[in-house]
Coordinates of C-alpha atoms in Angstrom, one line a residue:
X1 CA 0.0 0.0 0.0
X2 CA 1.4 3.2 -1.3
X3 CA 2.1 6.0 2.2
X4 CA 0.0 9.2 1.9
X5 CA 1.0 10.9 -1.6
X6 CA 1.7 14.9 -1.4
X7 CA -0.3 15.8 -4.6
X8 CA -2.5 14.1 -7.3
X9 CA -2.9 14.6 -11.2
X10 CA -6.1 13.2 -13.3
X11 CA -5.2 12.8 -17.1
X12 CA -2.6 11.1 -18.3
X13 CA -2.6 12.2 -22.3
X14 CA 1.0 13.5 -23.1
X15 CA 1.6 16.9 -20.9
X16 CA 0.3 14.8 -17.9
X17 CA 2.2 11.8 -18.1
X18 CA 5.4 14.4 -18.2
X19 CA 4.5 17.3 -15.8
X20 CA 3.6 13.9 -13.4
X21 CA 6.9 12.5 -13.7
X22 CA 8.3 16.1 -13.4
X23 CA 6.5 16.3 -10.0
X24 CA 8.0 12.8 -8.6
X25 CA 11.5 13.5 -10.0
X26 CA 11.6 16.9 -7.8
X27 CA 10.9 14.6 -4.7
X28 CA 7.3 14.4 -4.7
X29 CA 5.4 11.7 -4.3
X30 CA 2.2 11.8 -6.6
X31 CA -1.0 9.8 -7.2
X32 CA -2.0 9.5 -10.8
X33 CA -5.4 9.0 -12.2
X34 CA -6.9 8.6 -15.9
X35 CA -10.3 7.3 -17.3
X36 CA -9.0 4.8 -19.5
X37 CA -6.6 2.9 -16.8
X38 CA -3.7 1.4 -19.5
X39 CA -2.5 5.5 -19.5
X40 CA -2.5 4.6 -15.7
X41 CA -0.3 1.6 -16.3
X42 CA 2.1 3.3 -18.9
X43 CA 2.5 6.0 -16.6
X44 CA 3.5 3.7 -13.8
X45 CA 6.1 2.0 -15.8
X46 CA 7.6 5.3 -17.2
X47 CA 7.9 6.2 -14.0
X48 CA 10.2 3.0 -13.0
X49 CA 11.9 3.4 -16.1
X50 CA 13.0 6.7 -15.8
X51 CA 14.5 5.9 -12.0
X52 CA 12.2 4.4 -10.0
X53 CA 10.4 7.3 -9.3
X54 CA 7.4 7.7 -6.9
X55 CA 4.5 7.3 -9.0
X56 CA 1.6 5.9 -7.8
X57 CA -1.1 4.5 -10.1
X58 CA -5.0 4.2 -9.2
X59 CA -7.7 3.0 -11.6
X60 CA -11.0 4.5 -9.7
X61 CA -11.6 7.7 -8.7
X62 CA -12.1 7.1 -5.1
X63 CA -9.2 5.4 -4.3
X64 CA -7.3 7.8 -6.3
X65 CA -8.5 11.2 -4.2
X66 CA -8.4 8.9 -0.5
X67 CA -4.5 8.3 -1.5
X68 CA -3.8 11.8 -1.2
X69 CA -2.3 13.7 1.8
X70 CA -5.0 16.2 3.2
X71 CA -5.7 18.7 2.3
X72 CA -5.7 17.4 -1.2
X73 CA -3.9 19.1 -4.2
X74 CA -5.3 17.8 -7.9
X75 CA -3.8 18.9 -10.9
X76 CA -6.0 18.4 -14.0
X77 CA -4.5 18.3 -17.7
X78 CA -8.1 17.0 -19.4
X79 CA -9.0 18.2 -22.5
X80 CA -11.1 22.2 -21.8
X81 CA -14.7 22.5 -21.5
X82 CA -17.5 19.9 -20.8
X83 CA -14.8 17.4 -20.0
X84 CA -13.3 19.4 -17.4
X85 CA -16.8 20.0 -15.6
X86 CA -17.2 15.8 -16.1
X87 CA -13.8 15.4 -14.3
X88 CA -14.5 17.4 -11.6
X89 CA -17.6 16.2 -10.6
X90 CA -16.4 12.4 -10.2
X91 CA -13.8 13.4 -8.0
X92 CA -15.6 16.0 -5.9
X93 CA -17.8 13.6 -4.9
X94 CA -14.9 12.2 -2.8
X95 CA -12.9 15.0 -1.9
X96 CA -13.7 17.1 1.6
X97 CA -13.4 20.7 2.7
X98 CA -10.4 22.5 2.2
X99 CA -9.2 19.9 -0.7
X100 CA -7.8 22.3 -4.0
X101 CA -8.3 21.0 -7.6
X102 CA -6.1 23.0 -10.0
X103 CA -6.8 22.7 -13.7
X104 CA -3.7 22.9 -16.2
X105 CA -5.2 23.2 -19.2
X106 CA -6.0 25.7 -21.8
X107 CA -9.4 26.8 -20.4
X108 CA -11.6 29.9 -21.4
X109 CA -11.2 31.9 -18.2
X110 CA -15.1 32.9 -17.3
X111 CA -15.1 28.4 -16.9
X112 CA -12.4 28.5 -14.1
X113 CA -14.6 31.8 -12.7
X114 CA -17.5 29.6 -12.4
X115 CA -16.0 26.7 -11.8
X116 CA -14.2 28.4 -8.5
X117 CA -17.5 29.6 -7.4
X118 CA -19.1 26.4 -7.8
X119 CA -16.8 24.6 -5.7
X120 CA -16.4 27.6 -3.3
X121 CA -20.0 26.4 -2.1
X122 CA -18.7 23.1 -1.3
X123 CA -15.8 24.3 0.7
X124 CA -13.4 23.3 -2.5
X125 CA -10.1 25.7 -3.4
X126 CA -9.6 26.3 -7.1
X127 CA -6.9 27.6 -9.2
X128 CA -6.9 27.8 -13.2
X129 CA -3.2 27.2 -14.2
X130 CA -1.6 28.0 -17.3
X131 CA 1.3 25.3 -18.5
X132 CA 3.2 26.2 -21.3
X133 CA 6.1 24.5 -22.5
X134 CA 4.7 21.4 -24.5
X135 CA 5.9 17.8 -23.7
X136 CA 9.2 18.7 -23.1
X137 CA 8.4 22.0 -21.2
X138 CA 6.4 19.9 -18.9
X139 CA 8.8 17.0 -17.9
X140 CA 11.9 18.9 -18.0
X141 CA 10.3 22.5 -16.3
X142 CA 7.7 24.8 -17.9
X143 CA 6.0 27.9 -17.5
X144 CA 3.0 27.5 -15.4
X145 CA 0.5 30.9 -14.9
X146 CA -2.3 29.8 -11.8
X147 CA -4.6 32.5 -10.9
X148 CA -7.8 31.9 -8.7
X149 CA -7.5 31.2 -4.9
X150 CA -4.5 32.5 -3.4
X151 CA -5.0 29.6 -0.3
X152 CA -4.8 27.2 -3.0
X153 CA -2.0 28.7 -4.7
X154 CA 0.1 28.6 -1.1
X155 CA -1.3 24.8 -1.0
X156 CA 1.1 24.0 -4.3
X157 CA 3.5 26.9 -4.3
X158 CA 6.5 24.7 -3.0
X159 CA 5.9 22.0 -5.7
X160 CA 5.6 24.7 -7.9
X161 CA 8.7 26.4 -7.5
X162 CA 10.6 23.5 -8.3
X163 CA 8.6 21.7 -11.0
X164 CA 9.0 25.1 -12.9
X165 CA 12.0 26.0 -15.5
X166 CA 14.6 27.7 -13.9
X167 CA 16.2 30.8 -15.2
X168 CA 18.8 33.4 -14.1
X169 CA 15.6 35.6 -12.4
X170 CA 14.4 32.3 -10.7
X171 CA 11.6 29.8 -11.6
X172 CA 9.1 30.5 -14.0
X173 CA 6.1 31.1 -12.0
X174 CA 4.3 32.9 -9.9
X175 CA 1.0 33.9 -8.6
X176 CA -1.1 35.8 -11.8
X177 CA -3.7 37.0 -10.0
X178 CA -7.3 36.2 -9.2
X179 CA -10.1 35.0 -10.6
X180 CA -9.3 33.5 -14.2
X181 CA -6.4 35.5 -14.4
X182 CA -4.2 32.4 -15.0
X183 CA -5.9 31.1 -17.9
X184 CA -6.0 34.5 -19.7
X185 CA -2.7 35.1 -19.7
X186 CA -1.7 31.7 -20.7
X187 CA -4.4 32.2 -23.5
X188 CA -2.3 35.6 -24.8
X189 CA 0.4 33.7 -24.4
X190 CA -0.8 31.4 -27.2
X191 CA -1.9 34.6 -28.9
X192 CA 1.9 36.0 -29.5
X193 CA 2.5 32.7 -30.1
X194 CA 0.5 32.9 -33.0
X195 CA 1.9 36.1 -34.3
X196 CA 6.0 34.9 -33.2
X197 CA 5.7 31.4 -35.6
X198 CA 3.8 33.8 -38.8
X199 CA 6.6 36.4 -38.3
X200 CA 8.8 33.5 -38.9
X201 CA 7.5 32.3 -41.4
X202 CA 7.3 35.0 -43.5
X203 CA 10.9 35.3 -43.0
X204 CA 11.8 31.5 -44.7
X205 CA 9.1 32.8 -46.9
X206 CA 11.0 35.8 -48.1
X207 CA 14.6 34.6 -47.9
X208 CA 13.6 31.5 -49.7
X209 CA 11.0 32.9 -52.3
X210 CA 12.9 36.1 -52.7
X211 CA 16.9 35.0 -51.8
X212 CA 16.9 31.6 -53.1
X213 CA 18.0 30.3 -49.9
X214 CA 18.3 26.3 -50.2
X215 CA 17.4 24.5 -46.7
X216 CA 21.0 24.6 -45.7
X217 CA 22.1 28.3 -46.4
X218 CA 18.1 28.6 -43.9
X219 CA 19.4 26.5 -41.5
X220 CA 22.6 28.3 -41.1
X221 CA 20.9 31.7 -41.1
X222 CA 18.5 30.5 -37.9
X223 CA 21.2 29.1 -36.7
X224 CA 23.2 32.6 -36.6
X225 CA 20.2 34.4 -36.0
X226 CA 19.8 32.3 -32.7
X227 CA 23.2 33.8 -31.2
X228 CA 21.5 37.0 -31.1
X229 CA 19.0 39.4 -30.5
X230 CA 16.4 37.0 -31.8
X231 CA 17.7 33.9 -29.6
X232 CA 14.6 31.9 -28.4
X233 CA 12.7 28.7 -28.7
X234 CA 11.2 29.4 -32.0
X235 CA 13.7 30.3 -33.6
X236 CA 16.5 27.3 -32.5
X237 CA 13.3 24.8 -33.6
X238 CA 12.7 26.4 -37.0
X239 CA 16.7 26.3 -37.6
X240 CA 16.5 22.3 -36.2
X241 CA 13.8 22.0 -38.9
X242 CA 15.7 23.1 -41.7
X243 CA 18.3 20.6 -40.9
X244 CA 16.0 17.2 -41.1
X245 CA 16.1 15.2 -44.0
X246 CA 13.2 13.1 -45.3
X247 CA 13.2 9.7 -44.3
X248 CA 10.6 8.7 -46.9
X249 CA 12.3 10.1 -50.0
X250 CA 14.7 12.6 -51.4
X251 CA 15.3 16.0 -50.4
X252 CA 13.7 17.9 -46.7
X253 CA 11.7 16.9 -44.9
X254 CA 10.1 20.7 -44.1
X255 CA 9.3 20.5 -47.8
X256 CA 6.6 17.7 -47.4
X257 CA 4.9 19.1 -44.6
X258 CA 1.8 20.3 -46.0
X259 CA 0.5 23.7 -45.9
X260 CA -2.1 24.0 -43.9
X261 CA -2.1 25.0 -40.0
X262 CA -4.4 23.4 -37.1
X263 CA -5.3 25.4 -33.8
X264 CA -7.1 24.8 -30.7
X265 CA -8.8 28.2 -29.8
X266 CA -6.8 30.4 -27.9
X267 CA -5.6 32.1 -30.7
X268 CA -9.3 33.1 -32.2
X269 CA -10.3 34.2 -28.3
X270 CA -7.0 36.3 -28.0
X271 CA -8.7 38.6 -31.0
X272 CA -12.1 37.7 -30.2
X273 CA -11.0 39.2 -26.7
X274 CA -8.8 42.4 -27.8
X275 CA -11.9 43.1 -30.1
X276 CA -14.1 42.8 -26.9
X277 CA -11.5 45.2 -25.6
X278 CA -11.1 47.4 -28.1
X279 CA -7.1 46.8 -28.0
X280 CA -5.6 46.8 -31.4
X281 CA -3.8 43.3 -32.0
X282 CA -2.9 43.1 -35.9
X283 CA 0.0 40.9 -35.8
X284 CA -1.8 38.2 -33.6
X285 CA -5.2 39.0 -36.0
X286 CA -2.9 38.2 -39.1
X287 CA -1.6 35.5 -37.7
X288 CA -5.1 34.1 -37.4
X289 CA -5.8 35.2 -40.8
X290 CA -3.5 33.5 -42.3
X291 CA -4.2 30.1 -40.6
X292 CA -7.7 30.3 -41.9
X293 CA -6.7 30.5 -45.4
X294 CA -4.2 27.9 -45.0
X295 CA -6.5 25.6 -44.2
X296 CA -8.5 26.4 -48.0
X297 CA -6.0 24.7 -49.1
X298 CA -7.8 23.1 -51.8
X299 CA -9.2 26.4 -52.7
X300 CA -5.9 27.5 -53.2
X301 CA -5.0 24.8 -55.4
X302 CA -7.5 25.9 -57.5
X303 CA -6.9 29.6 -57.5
X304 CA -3.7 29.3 -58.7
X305 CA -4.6 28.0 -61.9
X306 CA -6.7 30.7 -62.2
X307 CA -4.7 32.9 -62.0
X308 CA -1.6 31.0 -63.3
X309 CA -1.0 33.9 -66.7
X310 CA -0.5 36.2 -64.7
X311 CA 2.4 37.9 -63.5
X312 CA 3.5 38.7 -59.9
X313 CA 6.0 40.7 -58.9
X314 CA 8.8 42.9 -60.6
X315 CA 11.3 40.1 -62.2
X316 CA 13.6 42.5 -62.8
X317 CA 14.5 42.6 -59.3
X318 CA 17.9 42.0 -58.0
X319 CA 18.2 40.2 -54.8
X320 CA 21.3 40.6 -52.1
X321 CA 21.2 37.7 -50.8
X322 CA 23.6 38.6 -47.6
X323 CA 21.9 42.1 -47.5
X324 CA 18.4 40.7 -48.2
X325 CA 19.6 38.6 -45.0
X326 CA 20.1 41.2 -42.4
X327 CA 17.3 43.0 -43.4
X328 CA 15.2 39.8 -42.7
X329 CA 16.8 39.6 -39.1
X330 CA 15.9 43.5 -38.5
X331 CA 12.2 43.4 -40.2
X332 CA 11.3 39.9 -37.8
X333 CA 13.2 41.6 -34.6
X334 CA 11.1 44.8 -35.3
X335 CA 7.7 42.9 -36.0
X336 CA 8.1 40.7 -32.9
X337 CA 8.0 44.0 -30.6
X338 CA 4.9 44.9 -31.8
X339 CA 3.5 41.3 -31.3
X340 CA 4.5 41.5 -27.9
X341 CA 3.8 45.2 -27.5
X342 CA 0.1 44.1 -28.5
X343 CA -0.3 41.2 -26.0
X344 CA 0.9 43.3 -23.4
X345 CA -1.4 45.8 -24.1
X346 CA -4.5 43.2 -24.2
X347 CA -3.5 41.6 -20.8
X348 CA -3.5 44.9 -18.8
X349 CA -7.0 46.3 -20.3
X350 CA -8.3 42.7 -18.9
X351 CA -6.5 43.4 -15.6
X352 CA -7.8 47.2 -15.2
X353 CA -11.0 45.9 -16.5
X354 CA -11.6 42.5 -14.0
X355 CA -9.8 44.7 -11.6
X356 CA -6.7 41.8 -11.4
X357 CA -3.5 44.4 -10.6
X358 CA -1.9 42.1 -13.0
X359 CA 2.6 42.7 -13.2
X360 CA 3.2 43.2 -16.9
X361 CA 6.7 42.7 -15.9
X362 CA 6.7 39.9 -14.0
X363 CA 4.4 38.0 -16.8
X364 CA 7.6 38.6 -18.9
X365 CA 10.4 37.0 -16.8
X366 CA 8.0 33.9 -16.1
X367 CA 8.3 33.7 -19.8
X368 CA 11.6 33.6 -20.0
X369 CA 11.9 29.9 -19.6
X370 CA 10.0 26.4 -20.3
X371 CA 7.2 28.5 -22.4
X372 CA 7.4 28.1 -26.3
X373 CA 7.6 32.4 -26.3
X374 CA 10.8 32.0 -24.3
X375 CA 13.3 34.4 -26.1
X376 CA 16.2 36.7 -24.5
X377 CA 14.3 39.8 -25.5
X378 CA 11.9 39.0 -22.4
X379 CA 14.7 40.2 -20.6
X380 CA 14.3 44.0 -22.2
X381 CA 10.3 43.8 -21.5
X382 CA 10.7 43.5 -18.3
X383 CA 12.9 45.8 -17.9
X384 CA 10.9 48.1 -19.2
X385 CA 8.0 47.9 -17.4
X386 CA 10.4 47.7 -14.7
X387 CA 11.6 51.1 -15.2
X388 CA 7.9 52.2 -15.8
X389 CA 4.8 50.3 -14.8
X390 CA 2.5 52.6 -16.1
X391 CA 4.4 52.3 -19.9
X392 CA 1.3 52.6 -21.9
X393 CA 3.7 50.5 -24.9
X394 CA 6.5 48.7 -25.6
X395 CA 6.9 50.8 -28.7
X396 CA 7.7 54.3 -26.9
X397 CA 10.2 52.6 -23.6
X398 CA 13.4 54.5 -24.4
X399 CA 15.1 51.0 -25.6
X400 CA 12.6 49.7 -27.5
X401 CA 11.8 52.9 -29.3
X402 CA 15.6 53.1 -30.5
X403 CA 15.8 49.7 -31.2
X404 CA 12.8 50.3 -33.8
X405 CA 14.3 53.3 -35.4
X406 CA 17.1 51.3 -36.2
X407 CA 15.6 48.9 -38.0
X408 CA 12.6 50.9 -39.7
X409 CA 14.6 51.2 -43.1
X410 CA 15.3 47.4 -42.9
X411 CA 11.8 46.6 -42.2
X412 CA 10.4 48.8 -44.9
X413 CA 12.8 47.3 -47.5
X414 CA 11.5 43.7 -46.5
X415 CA 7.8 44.7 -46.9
X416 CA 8.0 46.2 -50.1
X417 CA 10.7 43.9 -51.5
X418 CA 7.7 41.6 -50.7
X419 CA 4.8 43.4 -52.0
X420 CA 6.8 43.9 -55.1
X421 CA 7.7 40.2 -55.6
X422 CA 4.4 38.8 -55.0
X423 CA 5.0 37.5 -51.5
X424 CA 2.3 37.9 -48.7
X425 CA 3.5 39.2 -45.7
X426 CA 0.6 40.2 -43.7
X427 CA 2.3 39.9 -40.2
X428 CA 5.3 41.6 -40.9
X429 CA 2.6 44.3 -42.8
X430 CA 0.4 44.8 -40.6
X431 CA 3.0 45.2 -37.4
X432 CA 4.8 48.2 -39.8
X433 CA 1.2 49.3 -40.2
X434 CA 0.9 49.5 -36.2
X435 CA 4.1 51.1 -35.7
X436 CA 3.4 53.3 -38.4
X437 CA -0.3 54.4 -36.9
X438 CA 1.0 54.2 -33.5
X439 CA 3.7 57.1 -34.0
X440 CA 1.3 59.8 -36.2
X441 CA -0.1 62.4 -34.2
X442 CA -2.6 62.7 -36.6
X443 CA -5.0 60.1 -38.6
X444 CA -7.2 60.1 -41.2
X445 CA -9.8 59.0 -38.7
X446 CA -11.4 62.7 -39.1
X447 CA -12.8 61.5 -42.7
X448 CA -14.1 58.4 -41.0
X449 CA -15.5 60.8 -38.1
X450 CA -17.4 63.2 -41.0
X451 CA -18.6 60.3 -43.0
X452 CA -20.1 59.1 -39.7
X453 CA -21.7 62.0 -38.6
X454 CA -23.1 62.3 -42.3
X455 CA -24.8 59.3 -42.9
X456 CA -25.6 58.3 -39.1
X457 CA -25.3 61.8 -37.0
X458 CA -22.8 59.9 -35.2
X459 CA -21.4 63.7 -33.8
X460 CA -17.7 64.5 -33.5
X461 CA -14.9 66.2 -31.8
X462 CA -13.2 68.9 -32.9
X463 CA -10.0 70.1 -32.5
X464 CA -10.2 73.4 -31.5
X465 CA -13.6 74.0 -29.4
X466 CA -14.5 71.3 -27.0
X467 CA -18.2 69.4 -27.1
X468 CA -19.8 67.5 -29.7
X469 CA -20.9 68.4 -32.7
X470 CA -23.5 67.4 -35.5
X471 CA -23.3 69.4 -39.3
X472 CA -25.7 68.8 -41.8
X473 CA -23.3 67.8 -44.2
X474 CA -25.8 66.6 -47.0
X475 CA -27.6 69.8 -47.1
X476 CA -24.5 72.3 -47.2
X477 CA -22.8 70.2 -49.9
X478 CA -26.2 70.7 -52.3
X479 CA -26.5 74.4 -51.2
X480 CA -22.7 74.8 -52.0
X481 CA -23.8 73.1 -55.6
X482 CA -26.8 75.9 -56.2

């Protein structure tokens, strides 16, 4: 018989076989729990495999919650919504006052709300945890985001600490805030994630479509590109991929992938929610954008035989290949500052708006290791909310702002080198378009003001006398016809 574990996890897919065995290597004893038991089983043996570690498998929910030290700690990694709601109900009807159920996946964030009220009734704690990392993140140390009780949060916060990827600032986690904090931020997160993996691929789009690069002269680039300013996760995977050859015929395998991108939803609520917000988020919308048409792929087939006579793009055009290079470098570094600049801003209207007192800061450097955003540039961010909390962007911070101006010619070069040739590049676009709207002091939006006082009385502002005003535009532009 197995002694009194110190925490339990239900769901044993992937991410909870390896955040489980993450748990027991760090000197915690943990109970393990899925609804089909041979996940129970494999887990069990991994487990011995991997060093005999203290993994302990049960094949019934009661037994399961009853082996766990009180007051009980559950981690859930079930797939979001109505299976969530399923898991908790078999095991709360064996768990007692004061036991904590944390749920580690990607959940919409008004769930954990309810779901922490819910259970609040029943004397249950319940955080809504964020894990980012992937498979590898979550065996070897992730990012993990829980927001919801604070109690429950001081329940785990040990096991956290060292379960979580370690970096020069300490581990990657901390307490977000309340409510569904947790799972909004992790569901930004997802959002510049979005935005970081189109930026880079509008990059091998343009050096390879543009530069000619062959897979190797790309996989030397990321390489280099990875000793730098744009050092990260992304960017040492995408330089791994160039590298692979196929094993099921000639040539790479990157080049048999086919074009067409899944996602699971975070991404579509990150712009359903800076819509909701009315935060502008055009890389991460983009990003979206382009998924969507990726996945008319067949549509695309046909479209290009459609439009097969015709000519895109200025052949005429003659290509630097090292030059074309460092401009590439400067036009992604430059794009993937507005990304983040974006998500930033999205997570603290949410925060001023649920009333969370969310650390823009701190949400950087928890980043900076085990997540799949983890770059060195976290660093700068929080450094510059650091030296201002109240930075209303990323774009104006002293650093940041520089580092922009630097690269502006670059960037431009890369955009219309694109345009010109016929490649899209509608992240890279539409973060020059942000930069470019973000630093006018004045807009166009007057026109858009008069038009919509013209055909709706909308009113307007003007510039030099305060109030609002309506004109009857319709009627002065016939008189000024008579």
């Amino acid at each position: 018989m197995a002694p009194p574990t110190r925490i339990g996890l239900a769901g044993l897919a992937v991410m909870g076989q390896n955040l489980a065995l993450n748990i027991a290597e760090k000197g915690f004893p943990i109970s393990v729990y899925n609804r089909s038991t041979e996940k129970v089983d494999e887990t069990v043996q991994r487990a011995k495999a991997e060093g005999d570690l203290p993994v302990y498998g049960f094949k019934d929910p009661e037994s399961f919650v009853k082996s766990i030290q009180a007051p009980r700690v559950i981690i859930l990694l079930v797939k979001a919504g109505p299976p969530v709601d399923a898991t908790i109900k078999t095991l709360v009807a064996h768990m007692e006052k004061g036991d904590c159920i944390v749920d580690g996946g990607n959940e919409w964030y008004e769930n954990t709300e309810r779901r922490e009220k819910e259970l609040a009734q029943q004397g249950l704690l319940y955080l809504g945890m964020g894990v980012s990392g992937g498979e590898e993140g979550a065996r070897n140390g992730p990012s993990m985001m829980p927001g919801g009780s604070y109690q429950a949060f001081k329940y785990i916060e040990d096991i956290l600490l060292k379960v979580a990827a370690q970096v020069d600032s300490g581990p990657c986690v901390t307490y977000i805030g309340k409510g569904g904090s947790g799972n909004f931020v992790k569901m930004v997160h997802n959002g510049i994630e979005y935005g970081d993996m189109q930026l880079i691929a509008e990059a091998y789009d343009v050096l390879k479509s543009a530069g000619k690069l062959s897979n190797e002269e790309l996989h030397e680039v990321f390489s280099e590109w990875n000793k730098g300013e744009l050092l990260s996760f992304l960017i040492e995977i995408t330089a791994d991929i160039f590298s692979i050859k196929d094993d099921k015929g000639e040539g790479h395998l990157v080049d048999k992938v086919l074009d067409k991108t899944g996602m699971k939803g975070t991404g579509k609520w990150t712009v359903q929610q800076a819509a909701d917000l009315s935060v502008a988020a055009p890389t991460i919308a983009a990003s979206l954008d382009s998924r969507f048409l990726s996945g008319l792929k067949e549509e695309r087939v046909k479209a290009s035989k459609v439009f097969s006579s015709g000519v895109f793009g200025d052949s005429s055009i003659i290509v630097d290949k090292q030059k074309l290079i460092d401009d590439v470098r400067q036009a992604l570094y430059a794009s993937k500052i507005c990304s983040y600049a974006q998500g930033m801003n999205l997570i603290r209207a949410k925060s001023v708006e649920q009333g969370w007192g969310l650390v823009l800061g701190e949400l950087a450097r928890i980043w900076k290791g085990g997540c799949i955003i983890r770059a060195i540039f976290l660093d700068r961010i929080k450094q510059a909310y650091d030296r201002n909390p109240e930075l209303p962007n990323l774009l104006v911070d002293p650093e940041f702002a520089k580092e922009i101006l630097d690269r502006q010619s670059a960037w431009r070069r890369v955009v219309c080198l694109a345009v010109n040739s016929g490649i899209s590049t509608p992240g890279m676009s539409a973060s020059l378009a942000y930069f470019d709207t973000y630093r006018r002091d004045r807009l166009p939006a007057n026109l858009v003001q008069a038009q919509r006082d013209y055909f709706g009385a909308h009113t307007y502002e003007r510039t030099d006398v305060p109030g609002s005003f309506h004109t009857e535009w319709f009627k002065l532009a016939r008189q000024s016809k008579i």
